[in-house]
């Protein structure tokens, strides 16, 4: 039985297979509309989400399956003090696969140790968000034609930005990638990520000014400063409007540099940018459904009707 | 041969050398190797880590390439 808890759970080949399957689904969604009939996805969301939860549910419904679950901790047995371990043991009796979002880092890992069905980490605190990473990779590969030898800029909240951490860890595995981390000093990437980059001799730069870096980038990844991750509201207020991407700033960038954002955005990308062909963030949302469909198929060992084979061996 | 508990000594005092002495003579000297994984020896300091919220969670730390122990759950250093 396989899980997706962190980006390293899949090999590069498995990631490529999932991206390829997602693109096949995108080309012909109706071909996949019955592959998960009779299967159930449980969405266990202990903290608020719109896109991720609805995206998972849409994905399962699009595969012909059904969904059940809860969308906040207040709706769950967590209010009675039930542990994550006990909850997933119970839910394993109700569903064939679980997608979990939890505010505590490592909670989906804990879940995977007790669940009898595959567990997908739909985001754990400020730590990882591996399905968003797959979406980001699909978007980058579709736009740039590759995942290697890219100069990738991350801007905004890099300390609590789990999508940044997940995507960086995954892109580090591809040859020749170089990273630019643009943030205020208080929101720099966590130390463990810096150590990973050092350990693999990967080129990276940390700076505070977006404009000076824009002309160098192949990809720009913007993030929101997340109020919900701060213990101190004053710090959040001081940092929240530090970076705002406008058309004027974007004129400094390459005309083929996609702008990604995991959403929701607040004001870090001006609305005028939405009409720029480089804006890729709503494309990411659509890709999210296809990626999650591919991921559910992969983890449940469901055969691709287009190719007559499974994505990878789920028994390994 | 004397069995040394490296879990108690190897991680509390870094770079120790164990010297075995019998009948007043040194019979063996060696450095115990740090274990790759330690369980329930140290506690994660990260208040956002699930190990500090879930009663059933064990404290699992893995040895990294730079010789530090990192929490398996949240990846923060011990």
Short mmCIF file of C-alpha atoms in Angstrom, two decimals:
data_model
loop_
_atom_site.label_atom_id
_atom_site.label_comp_id
_atom_site.label_asym_id
_atom_site.label_seq_id
_atom_site.Cartn_x
_atom_site.Cartn_y
_atom_site.Cartn_z
CA UNK A 1 0.00 0.00 0.00
CA UNK A 2 1.34 3.42 -0.92
CA UNK A 3 0.73 6.87 0.52
CA UNK A 4 1.65 10.37 -0.56
CA UNK A 5 2.83 12.18 2.57
CA UNK A 6 5.85 14.09 1.30
CA UNK A 7 7.32 14.83 -2.12
CA UNK A 8 10.05 12.19 -1.79
CA UNK A 9 7.50 9.38 -1.50
CA UNK A 10 7.42 9.10 -5.28
CA UNK A 11 10.39 8.44 -7.54
CA UNK A 12 11.05 10.76 -10.49
CA UNK A 13 9.68 8.08 -12.81
CA UNK A 14 6.49 7.79 -10.76
CA UNK A 15 6.06 11.55 -10.78
CA UNK A 16 6.52 11.58 -14.56
CA UNK A 17 3.90 8.82 -14.89
CA UNK A 18 1.43 10.80 -12.82
CA UNK A 19 2.00 13.99 -14.79
CA UNK A 20 1.60 12.07 -18.06
CA UNK A 21 -1.63 10.47 -16.83
CA UNK A 22 -2.96 13.86 -15.70
CA UNK A 23 -2.32 15.24 -19.19
CA UNK A 24 -4.12 12.27 -20.77
CA UNK A 25 -7.08 12.89 -18.47
CA UNK A 26 -7.04 16.58 -19.41
CA UNK A 27 -7.28 15.65 -23.09
CA UNK A 28 -10.19 13.22 -22.61
CA UNK A 29 -11.83 13.48 -19.16
CA UNK A 30 -14.92 11.45 -20.09
CA UNK A 31 -12.79 8.36 -20.72
CA UNK A 32 -12.02 8.28 -16.99
CA UNK A 33 -15.51 8.98 -15.68
CA UNK A 34 -16.15 5.44 -14.43
CA UNK A 35 -12.75 4.14 -13.33
CA UNK A 36 -13.42 4.68 -9.60
CA UNK A 37 -17.03 3.49 -9.49
CA UNK A 38 -17.78 1.86 -6.16
CA UNK A 39 -14.83 3.59 -4.46
CA UNK A 40 -15.07 6.23 -1.73
CA UNK A 41 -12.72 9.09 -0.84
CA UNK A 42 -12.77 10.47 2.71
CA UNK A 43 -11.72 14.12 2.99
CA UNK A 44 -10.60 14.75 6.57
CA UNK A 45 -9.94 18.49 6.73
CA UNK A 46 -9.08 19.69 10.21
CA UNK A 47 -8.49 23.24 8.99
CA UNK A 48 -10.26 25.46 6.43
CA UNK A 49 -9.84 24.87 2.74
CA UNK A 50 -11.78 25.73 -0.39
CA UNK A 51 -9.72 24.80 -3.41
CA UNK A 52 -7.99 21.70 -2.08
CA UNK A 53 -11.01 20.04 -0.54
CA UNK A 54 -13.33 20.83 -3.46
CA UNK A 55 -10.61 19.82 -5.89
CA UNK A 56 -10.23 16.40 -4.25
CA UNK A 57 -13.98 15.93 -4.16
CA UNK A 58 -14.34 17.03 -7.76
CA UNK A 59 -11.57 14.65 -8.78
CA UNK A 60 -13.20 11.66 -7.11
CA UNK A 61 -16.64 12.49 -8.48
CA UNK A 62 -15.11 12.95 -11.96
CA UNK A 63 -13.73 9.41 -11.68
CA UNK A 64 -17.19 8.03 -10.88
CA UNK A 65 -16.48 7.60 -7.17
CA UNK A 66 -18.14 9.07 -4.08
CA UNK A 67 -16.95 11.29 -1.25
CA UNK A 68 -17.54 11.71 2.47
CA UNK A 69 -15.77 13.53 5.28
CA UNK A 70 -15.57 16.72 7.30
CA UNK A 71 -14.33 20.21 6.48
CA UNK A 72 -13.26 21.48 9.91
CA UNK A 73 -12.05 20.07 13.20
CA UNK A 74 -15.27 21.30 14.86
CA UNK A 75 -17.24 18.86 12.74
CA UNK A 76 -15.04 15.92 13.68
CA UNK A 77 -14.52 13.69 16.68
CA UNK A 78 -11.41 15.76 17.43
CA UNK A 79 -13.77 17.85 19.58
CA UNK A 80 -14.23 14.75 21.74
CA UNK A 81 -10.47 14.34 22.00
CA UNK A 82 -10.12 11.53 19.46
CA UNK A 83 -6.59 11.16 18.13
CA UNK A 84 -5.67 11.23 14.45
CA UNK A 85 -4.57 7.61 14.78
CA UNK A 86 -7.98 6.47 16.03
CA UNK A 87 -9.86 8.61 13.52
CA UNK A 88 -8.11 7.07 10.52
CA UNK A 89 -8.54 3.56 11.89
CA UNK A 90 -12.27 4.23 12.01
CA UNK A 91 -12.43 6.01 8.65
CA UNK A 92 -10.49 3.15 7.04
CA UNK A 93 -13.69 1.15 7.57
CA UNK A 94 -15.74 3.72 5.66
CA UNK A 95 -13.57 4.69 2.70
CA UNK A 96 -11.02 3.34 0.23
CA UNK A 97 -8.69 6.32 0.35
CA UNK A 98 -8.16 9.33 2.64
CA UNK A 99 -7.09 12.90 1.91
CA UNK A 100 -6.12 14.71 5.11
CA UNK A 101 -5.36 18.33 5.89
CA UNK A 102 -4.22 19.09 9.43
CA UNK A 103 -2.69 22.12 11.18
CA UNK A 104 -0.07 20.01 12.97
CA UNK A 105 3.07 19.18 11.03
CA UNK A 106 3.48 15.46 10.51
CA UNK A 107 -0.17 14.58 11.24
CA UNK A 108 -0.72 12.87 7.85
CA UNK A 109 2.45 10.85 8.46
CA UNK A 110 1.00 9.72 11.77
CA UNK A 111 -2.24 8.87 9.96
CA UNK A 112 -0.41 6.76 7.38
CA UNK A 113 1.05 4.62 10.16
CA UNK A 114 -2.42 3.61 11.35
CA UNK A 115 -4.69 3.76 8.30
CA UNK A 116 -5.64 0.59 6.43
CA UNK A 117 -6.12 2.59 3.22
CA UNK A 118 -3.88 4.99 1.28
CA UNK A 119 -3.43 8.44 2.84
CA UNK A 120 -2.78 11.61 0.87
CA UNK A 121 -1.32 14.60 2.68
CA UNK A 122 -3.49 17.54 1.62
CA UNK A 123 -1.34 19.94 3.64
CA UNK A 124 0.14 19.70 7.14
CA UNK A 125 0.63 23.03 8.92
CA UNK A 126 3.46 25.00 7.35
CA UNK A 127 5.32 21.84 6.40
CA UNK A 128 4.38 20.05 3.14
CA UNK A 129 1.72 20.11 0.43
CA UNK A 130 2.76 17.37 -1.99
CA UNK A 131 -0.34 17.39 -4.22
CA UNK A 132 0.09 21.11 -4.82
CA UNK A 133 3.65 20.28 -5.83
CA UNK A 134 2.43 17.83 -8.46
CA UNK A 135 0.07 20.50 -9.77
CA UNK A 136 2.84 23.07 -9.87
CA UNK A 137 5.10 20.62 -11.70
CA UNK A 138 2.45 19.81 -14.27
CA UNK A 139 1.91 23.53 -14.89
CA UNK A 140 5.65 24.26 -15.16
CA UNK A 141 6.28 21.27 -17.44
CA UNK A 142 3.35 22.17 -19.69
CA UNK A 143 4.54 25.79 -19.94
CA UNK A 144 8.31 25.33 -20.12
CA UNK A 145 8.53 21.82 -21.60
CA UNK A 146 10.88 20.61 -18.85
CA UNK A 147 11.56 20.44 -15.10
CA UNK A 148 15.34 20.75 -15.18
CA UNK A 149 17.77 23.65 -15.78
CA UNK A 150 15.29 26.23 -14.59
CA UNK A 151 15.81 29.40 -12.58
CA UNK A 152 12.88 29.38 -10.18
CA UNK A 153 11.97 32.35 -8.00
CA UNK A 154 9.87 31.99 -4.85
CA UNK A 155 8.48 35.21 -3.39
CA UNK A 156 6.59 36.02 -0.19
CA UNK A 157 6.15 33.78 2.83
CA UNK A 158 8.87 31.20 2.48
CA UNK A 159 9.02 30.29 6.17
CA UNK A 160 5.48 28.94 6.56
CA UNK A 161 4.80 28.39 2.87
CA UNK A 162 4.39 24.63 2.67
CA UNK A 163 3.89 24.75 -1.08
CA UNK A 164 7.29 26.43 -1.38
CA UNK A 165 8.94 23.77 0.76
CA UNK A 166 7.36 20.89 -1.14
CA UNK A 167 8.10 22.29 -4.58
CA UNK A 168 11.69 23.20 -3.72
CA UNK A 169 12.38 19.73 -2.33
CA UNK A 170 11.04 18.14 -5.48
CA UNK A 171 12.71 20.44 -8.00
CA UNK A 172 16.02 19.88 -6.20
CA UNK A 173 15.95 16.37 -7.64
CA UNK A 174 16.20 17.64 -11.21
CA UNK A 175 19.49 18.60 -12.74
CA UNK A 176 20.61 22.18 -13.08
CA UNK A 177 17.81 23.93 -11.19
CA UNK A 178 18.72 27.18 -9.44
CA UNK A 179 16.58 28.87 -6.80
CA UNK A 180 15.94 32.50 -5.91
CA UNK A 181 14.21 33.03 -2.56
CA UNK A 182 12.73 36.52 -2.28
CA UNK A 183 11.36 37.37 1.15
CA UNK A 184 11.69 39.63 4.17
CA UNK A 185 14.30 38.34 6.58
CA UNK A 186 11.65 37.15 9.04
CA UNK A 187 10.07 34.91 6.40
CA UNK A 188 13.12 33.21 4.93
CA UNK A 189 13.12 29.50 4.07
CA UNK A 190 13.47 27.23 7.14
CA UNK A 191 16.88 26.09 8.21
CA UNK A 192 16.25 22.44 7.37
CA UNK A 193 15.57 23.38 3.74
CA UNK A 194 18.73 25.48 3.54
CA UNK A 195 20.67 22.50 4.84
CA UNK A 196 19.17 20.23 2.22
CA UNK A 197 20.17 22.69 -0.52
CA UNK A 198 23.70 22.97 0.91
CA UNK A 199 23.97 19.23 1.29
CA UNK A 200 23.26 18.69 -2.39
CA UNK A 201 25.40 21.66 -3.55
CA UNK A 202 22.44 23.28 -5.20
CA UNK A 203 22.77 26.90 -6.24
CA UNK A 204 20.38 29.24 -4.43
CA UNK A 205 20.16 32.94 -3.57
CA UNK A 206 18.29 34.77 -0.85
CA UNK A 207 17.30 38.39 -1.34
CA UNK A 208 14.64 40.89 -0.37
CA UNK A 209 14.03 42.74 -3.63
CA UNK A 210 11.80 41.20 -6.30
CA UNK A 211 12.55 43.65 -9.14
CA UNK A 212 16.27 42.86 -9.29
CA UNK A 213 15.61 39.14 -9.66
CA UNK A 214 12.72 39.15 -12.14
CA UNK A 215 14.79 39.44 -15.34
CA UNK A 216 16.74 36.29 -14.41
CA UNK A 217 13.83 33.94 -13.77
CA UNK A 218 12.30 31.16 -15.88
CA UNK A 219 9.46 30.67 -13.38
CA UNK A 220 8.04 32.91 -10.64
CA UNK A 221 6.11 31.42 -7.73
CA UNK A 222 4.24 33.98 -5.63
CA UNK A 223 2.85 33.23 -2.18
CA UNK A 224 0.54 34.88 0.31
CA UNK A 225 1.76 35.90 3.75
CA UNK A 226 -0.40 33.56 5.82
CA UNK A 227 -2.09 35.18 8.75
CA UNK A 228 -3.12 31.83 10.19
CA UNK A 229 0.53 30.74 10.67
CA UNK A 230 1.52 33.73 12.80
CA UNK A 231 1.34 33.56 16.59
CA UNK A 232 1.63 37.37 16.73
CA UNK A 233 -0.80 39.52 14.71
CA UNK A 234 1.46 42.59 14.78
CA UNK A 235 4.16 40.69 12.86
CA UNK A 236 1.61 39.64 10.27
CA UNK A 237 0.35 43.21 9.74
CA UNK A 238 3.88 44.50 9.30
CA UNK A 239 4.80 41.89 6.67
CA UNK A 240 1.62 41.20 4.74
CA UNK A 241 1.91 43.82 1.96
CA UNK A 242 5.62 43.55 1.37
CA UNK A 243 5.42 42.17 -2.19
CA UNK A 244 2.81 43.08 -4.77
CA UNK A 245 3.31 41.90 -8.35
CA UNK A 246 2.02 44.42 -10.90
CA UNK A 247 2.12 44.60 -14.70
CA UNK A 248 4.78 47.26 -14.38
CA UNK A 249 7.06 44.91 -12.42
CA UNK A 250 6.21 42.03 -14.72
CA UNK A 251 7.52 44.05 -17.67
CA UNK A 252 11.00 43.36 -16.25
CA UNK A 253 10.52 39.61 -16.67
CA UNK A 254 10.94 37.30 -19.65
CA UNK A 255 7.81 37.19 -21.84
CA UNK A 256 7.58 33.42 -21.33
CA UNK A 257 8.02 33.35 -17.58
CA UNK A 258 4.89 31.81 -16.02
CA UNK A 259 3.59 33.30 -12.78
CA UNK A 260 2.31 30.63 -10.40
CA UNK A 261 0.46 31.01 -7.11
CA UNK A 262 -1.14 28.25 -5.01
CA UNK A 263 -4.07 30.59 -4.13
CA UNK A 264 -5.92 32.06 -2.41
CA UNK A 265 -4.30 35.37 -3.21
CA UNK A 266 -5.01 38.48 -1.19
CA UNK A 267 -3.21 41.40 -2.84
CA UNK A 268 0.22 39.99 -3.71
CA UNK A 269 -0.76 39.70 -7.39
CA UNK A 270 -2.60 42.72 -8.79
CA UNK A 271 -5.80 41.91 -10.70
CA UNK A 272 -4.35 43.53 -13.84
CA UNK A 273 -1.89 40.62 -14.05
CA UNK A 274 -4.74 38.13 -14.56
CA UNK A 275 -4.98 39.10 -18.23
CA UNK A 276 -1.27 38.65 -18.83
CA UNK A 277 -0.62 35.37 -20.75
CA UNK A 278 2.06 34.55 -18.20
CA UNK A 279 -0.53 34.30 -15.40
CA UNK A 280 -0.78 30.56 -14.76
CA UNK A 281 -2.54 30.43 -11.39
CA UNK A 282 -6.04 29.63 -12.60
CA UNK A 283 -4.58 27.05 -14.98
CA UNK A 284 -3.06 25.48 -11.84
CA UNK A 285 -6.55 25.15 -10.38
CA UNK A 286 -7.80 23.19 -13.41
CA UNK A 287 -4.64 21.09 -13.44
CA UNK A 288 -5.32 20.35 -9.79
CA UNK A 289 -8.40 18.31 -10.61
CA UNK A 290 -6.56 16.27 -13.24
CA UNK A 291 -3.56 15.69 -10.98
CA UNK A 292 -5.78 14.54 -8.11
CA UNK A 293 -7.68 12.22 -10.45
CA UNK A 294 -4.37 10.73 -11.58
CA UNK A 295 -3.14 10.44 -8.00
CA UNK A 296 -6.30 8.67 -6.79
CA UNK A 297 -6.05 6.25 -9.70
CA UNK A 298 -2.40 5.60 -8.94
CA UNK A 299 -2.84 4.96 -5.21
CA UNK A 300 -5.91 2.77 -5.69
CA UNK A 301 -4.16 0.78 -8.42
CA UNK A 302 -6.88 1.62 -10.95
CA UNK A 303 -6.11 0.83 -14.55
CA UNK A 304 -5.89 3.63 -17.10
CA UNK A 305 -8.55 2.77 -19.71
CA UNK A 306 -6.52 4.64 -22.30
CA UNK A 307 -3.39 2.55 -21.81
CA UNK A 308 -4.65 -0.63 -20.15
CA UNK A 309 -2.14 -0.39 -17.31
CA UNK A 310 -1.75 0.99 -13.80
CA UNK A 311 0.39 4.04 -13.07
CA UNK A 312 2.70 2.16 -10.71
CA UNK A 313 2.75 -0.86 -8.43
CA UNK A 314 0.87 0.05 -5.25
CA UNK A 315 2.08 -3.00 -3.40
CA UNK A 316 5.72 -1.78 -3.33
CA UNK B 1 32.83 -7.79 25.60
CA UNK B 2 31.28 -4.83 27.37
CA UNK B 3 28.12 -3.66 25.66
CA UNK B 4 27.85 0.13 25.58
CA UNK B 5 24.49 1.75 25.21
CA UNK B 6 25.27 4.25 22.45
CA UNK B 7 21.76 5.64 22.65
CA UNK B 8 22.38 7.01 26.09
CA UNK B 9 25.96 8.03 25.61
CA UNK B 10 26.58 8.56 21.90
CA UNK B 11 24.04 11.28 21.42
CA UNK B 12 24.32 13.05 24.75
CA UNK B 13 28.07 13.42 24.55
CA UNK B 14 29.28 13.83 21.01
CA UNK B 15 32.54 12.25 19.78
CA UNK B 16 33.07 10.03 22.82
CA UNK B 17 35.59 7.20 22.90
CA UNK B 18 34.86 4.02 24.79
CA UNK B 19 37.84 2.39 26.51
CA UNK B 20 37.40 -1.13 27.86
CA UNK B 21 39.71 -2.01 30.74
CA UNK B 22 40.12 -5.46 32.25
CA UNK B 23 42.49 -6.27 35.07
CA UNK B 24 44.05 -2.82 34.78
CA UNK B 25 44.81 -3.19 31.09
CA UNK B 26 43.20 -1.46 28.14
CA UNK B 27 41.78 -4.21 25.98
CA UNK B 28 39.79 -2.17 23.50
CA UNK B 29 39.20 1.41 22.36
CA UNK B 30 36.46 2.49 19.95
CA UNK B 31 34.05 5.26 19.04
CA UNK B 32 30.43 4.10 19.13
CA UNK B 33 28.58 4.89 15.95
CA UNK B 34 25.56 7.16 16.19
CA UNK B 35 22.35 5.25 15.49
CA UNK B 36 20.51 6.18 12.29
CA UNK B 37 17.21 6.47 14.14
CA UNK B 38 16.41 7.25 17.76
CA UNK B 39 12.97 6.71 19.24
CA UNK B 40 11.62 8.28 22.44
CA UNK B 41 15.03 9.57 23.58
CA UNK B 42 14.59 13.31 22.92
CA UNK B 43 11.45 15.40 22.47
CA UNK B 44 10.65 17.60 19.47
CA UNK B 45 10.86 21.32 20.31
CA UNK B 46 8.48 22.44 17.56
CA UNK B 47 5.12 23.44 19.09
CA UNK B 48 3.48 22.93 15.68
CA UNK B 49 4.64 19.30 15.46
CA UNK B 50 2.03 16.55 15.80
CA UNK B 51 4.25 14.77 18.34
CA UNK B 52 3.40 17.55 20.79
CA UNK B 53 -0.34 17.17 20.23
CA UNK B 54 -1.04 13.45 19.72
CA UNK B 55 -0.68 11.17 22.75
CA UNK B 56 0.09 8.12 20.61
CA UNK B 57 2.96 9.71 18.67
CA UNK B 58 6.46 8.42 19.27
CA UNK B 59 9.39 10.83 19.15
CA UNK B 60 11.32 9.61 16.11
CA UNK B 61 14.49 11.35 14.99
CA UNK B 62 16.66 10.44 12.03
CA UNK B 63 20.36 11.12 11.62
CA UNK B 64 21.07 13.54 8.77
CA UNK B 65 24.17 13.91 6.59
CA UNK B 66 25.44 16.79 8.72
CA UNK B 67 25.37 14.65 11.88
CA UNK B 68 22.27 16.23 13.43
CA UNK B 69 19.06 14.46 14.41
CA UNK B 70 15.91 15.68 12.67
CA UNK B 71 12.30 14.99 13.67
CA UNK B 72 10.75 12.45 11.31
CA UNK B 73 7.41 14.25 11.47
CA UNK B 74 8.22 17.95 11.06
CA UNK B 75 11.89 17.84 9.94
CA UNK B 76 13.04 20.30 12.61
CA UNK B 77 16.40 19.65 14.27
CA UNK B 78 16.40 18.05 17.72
#
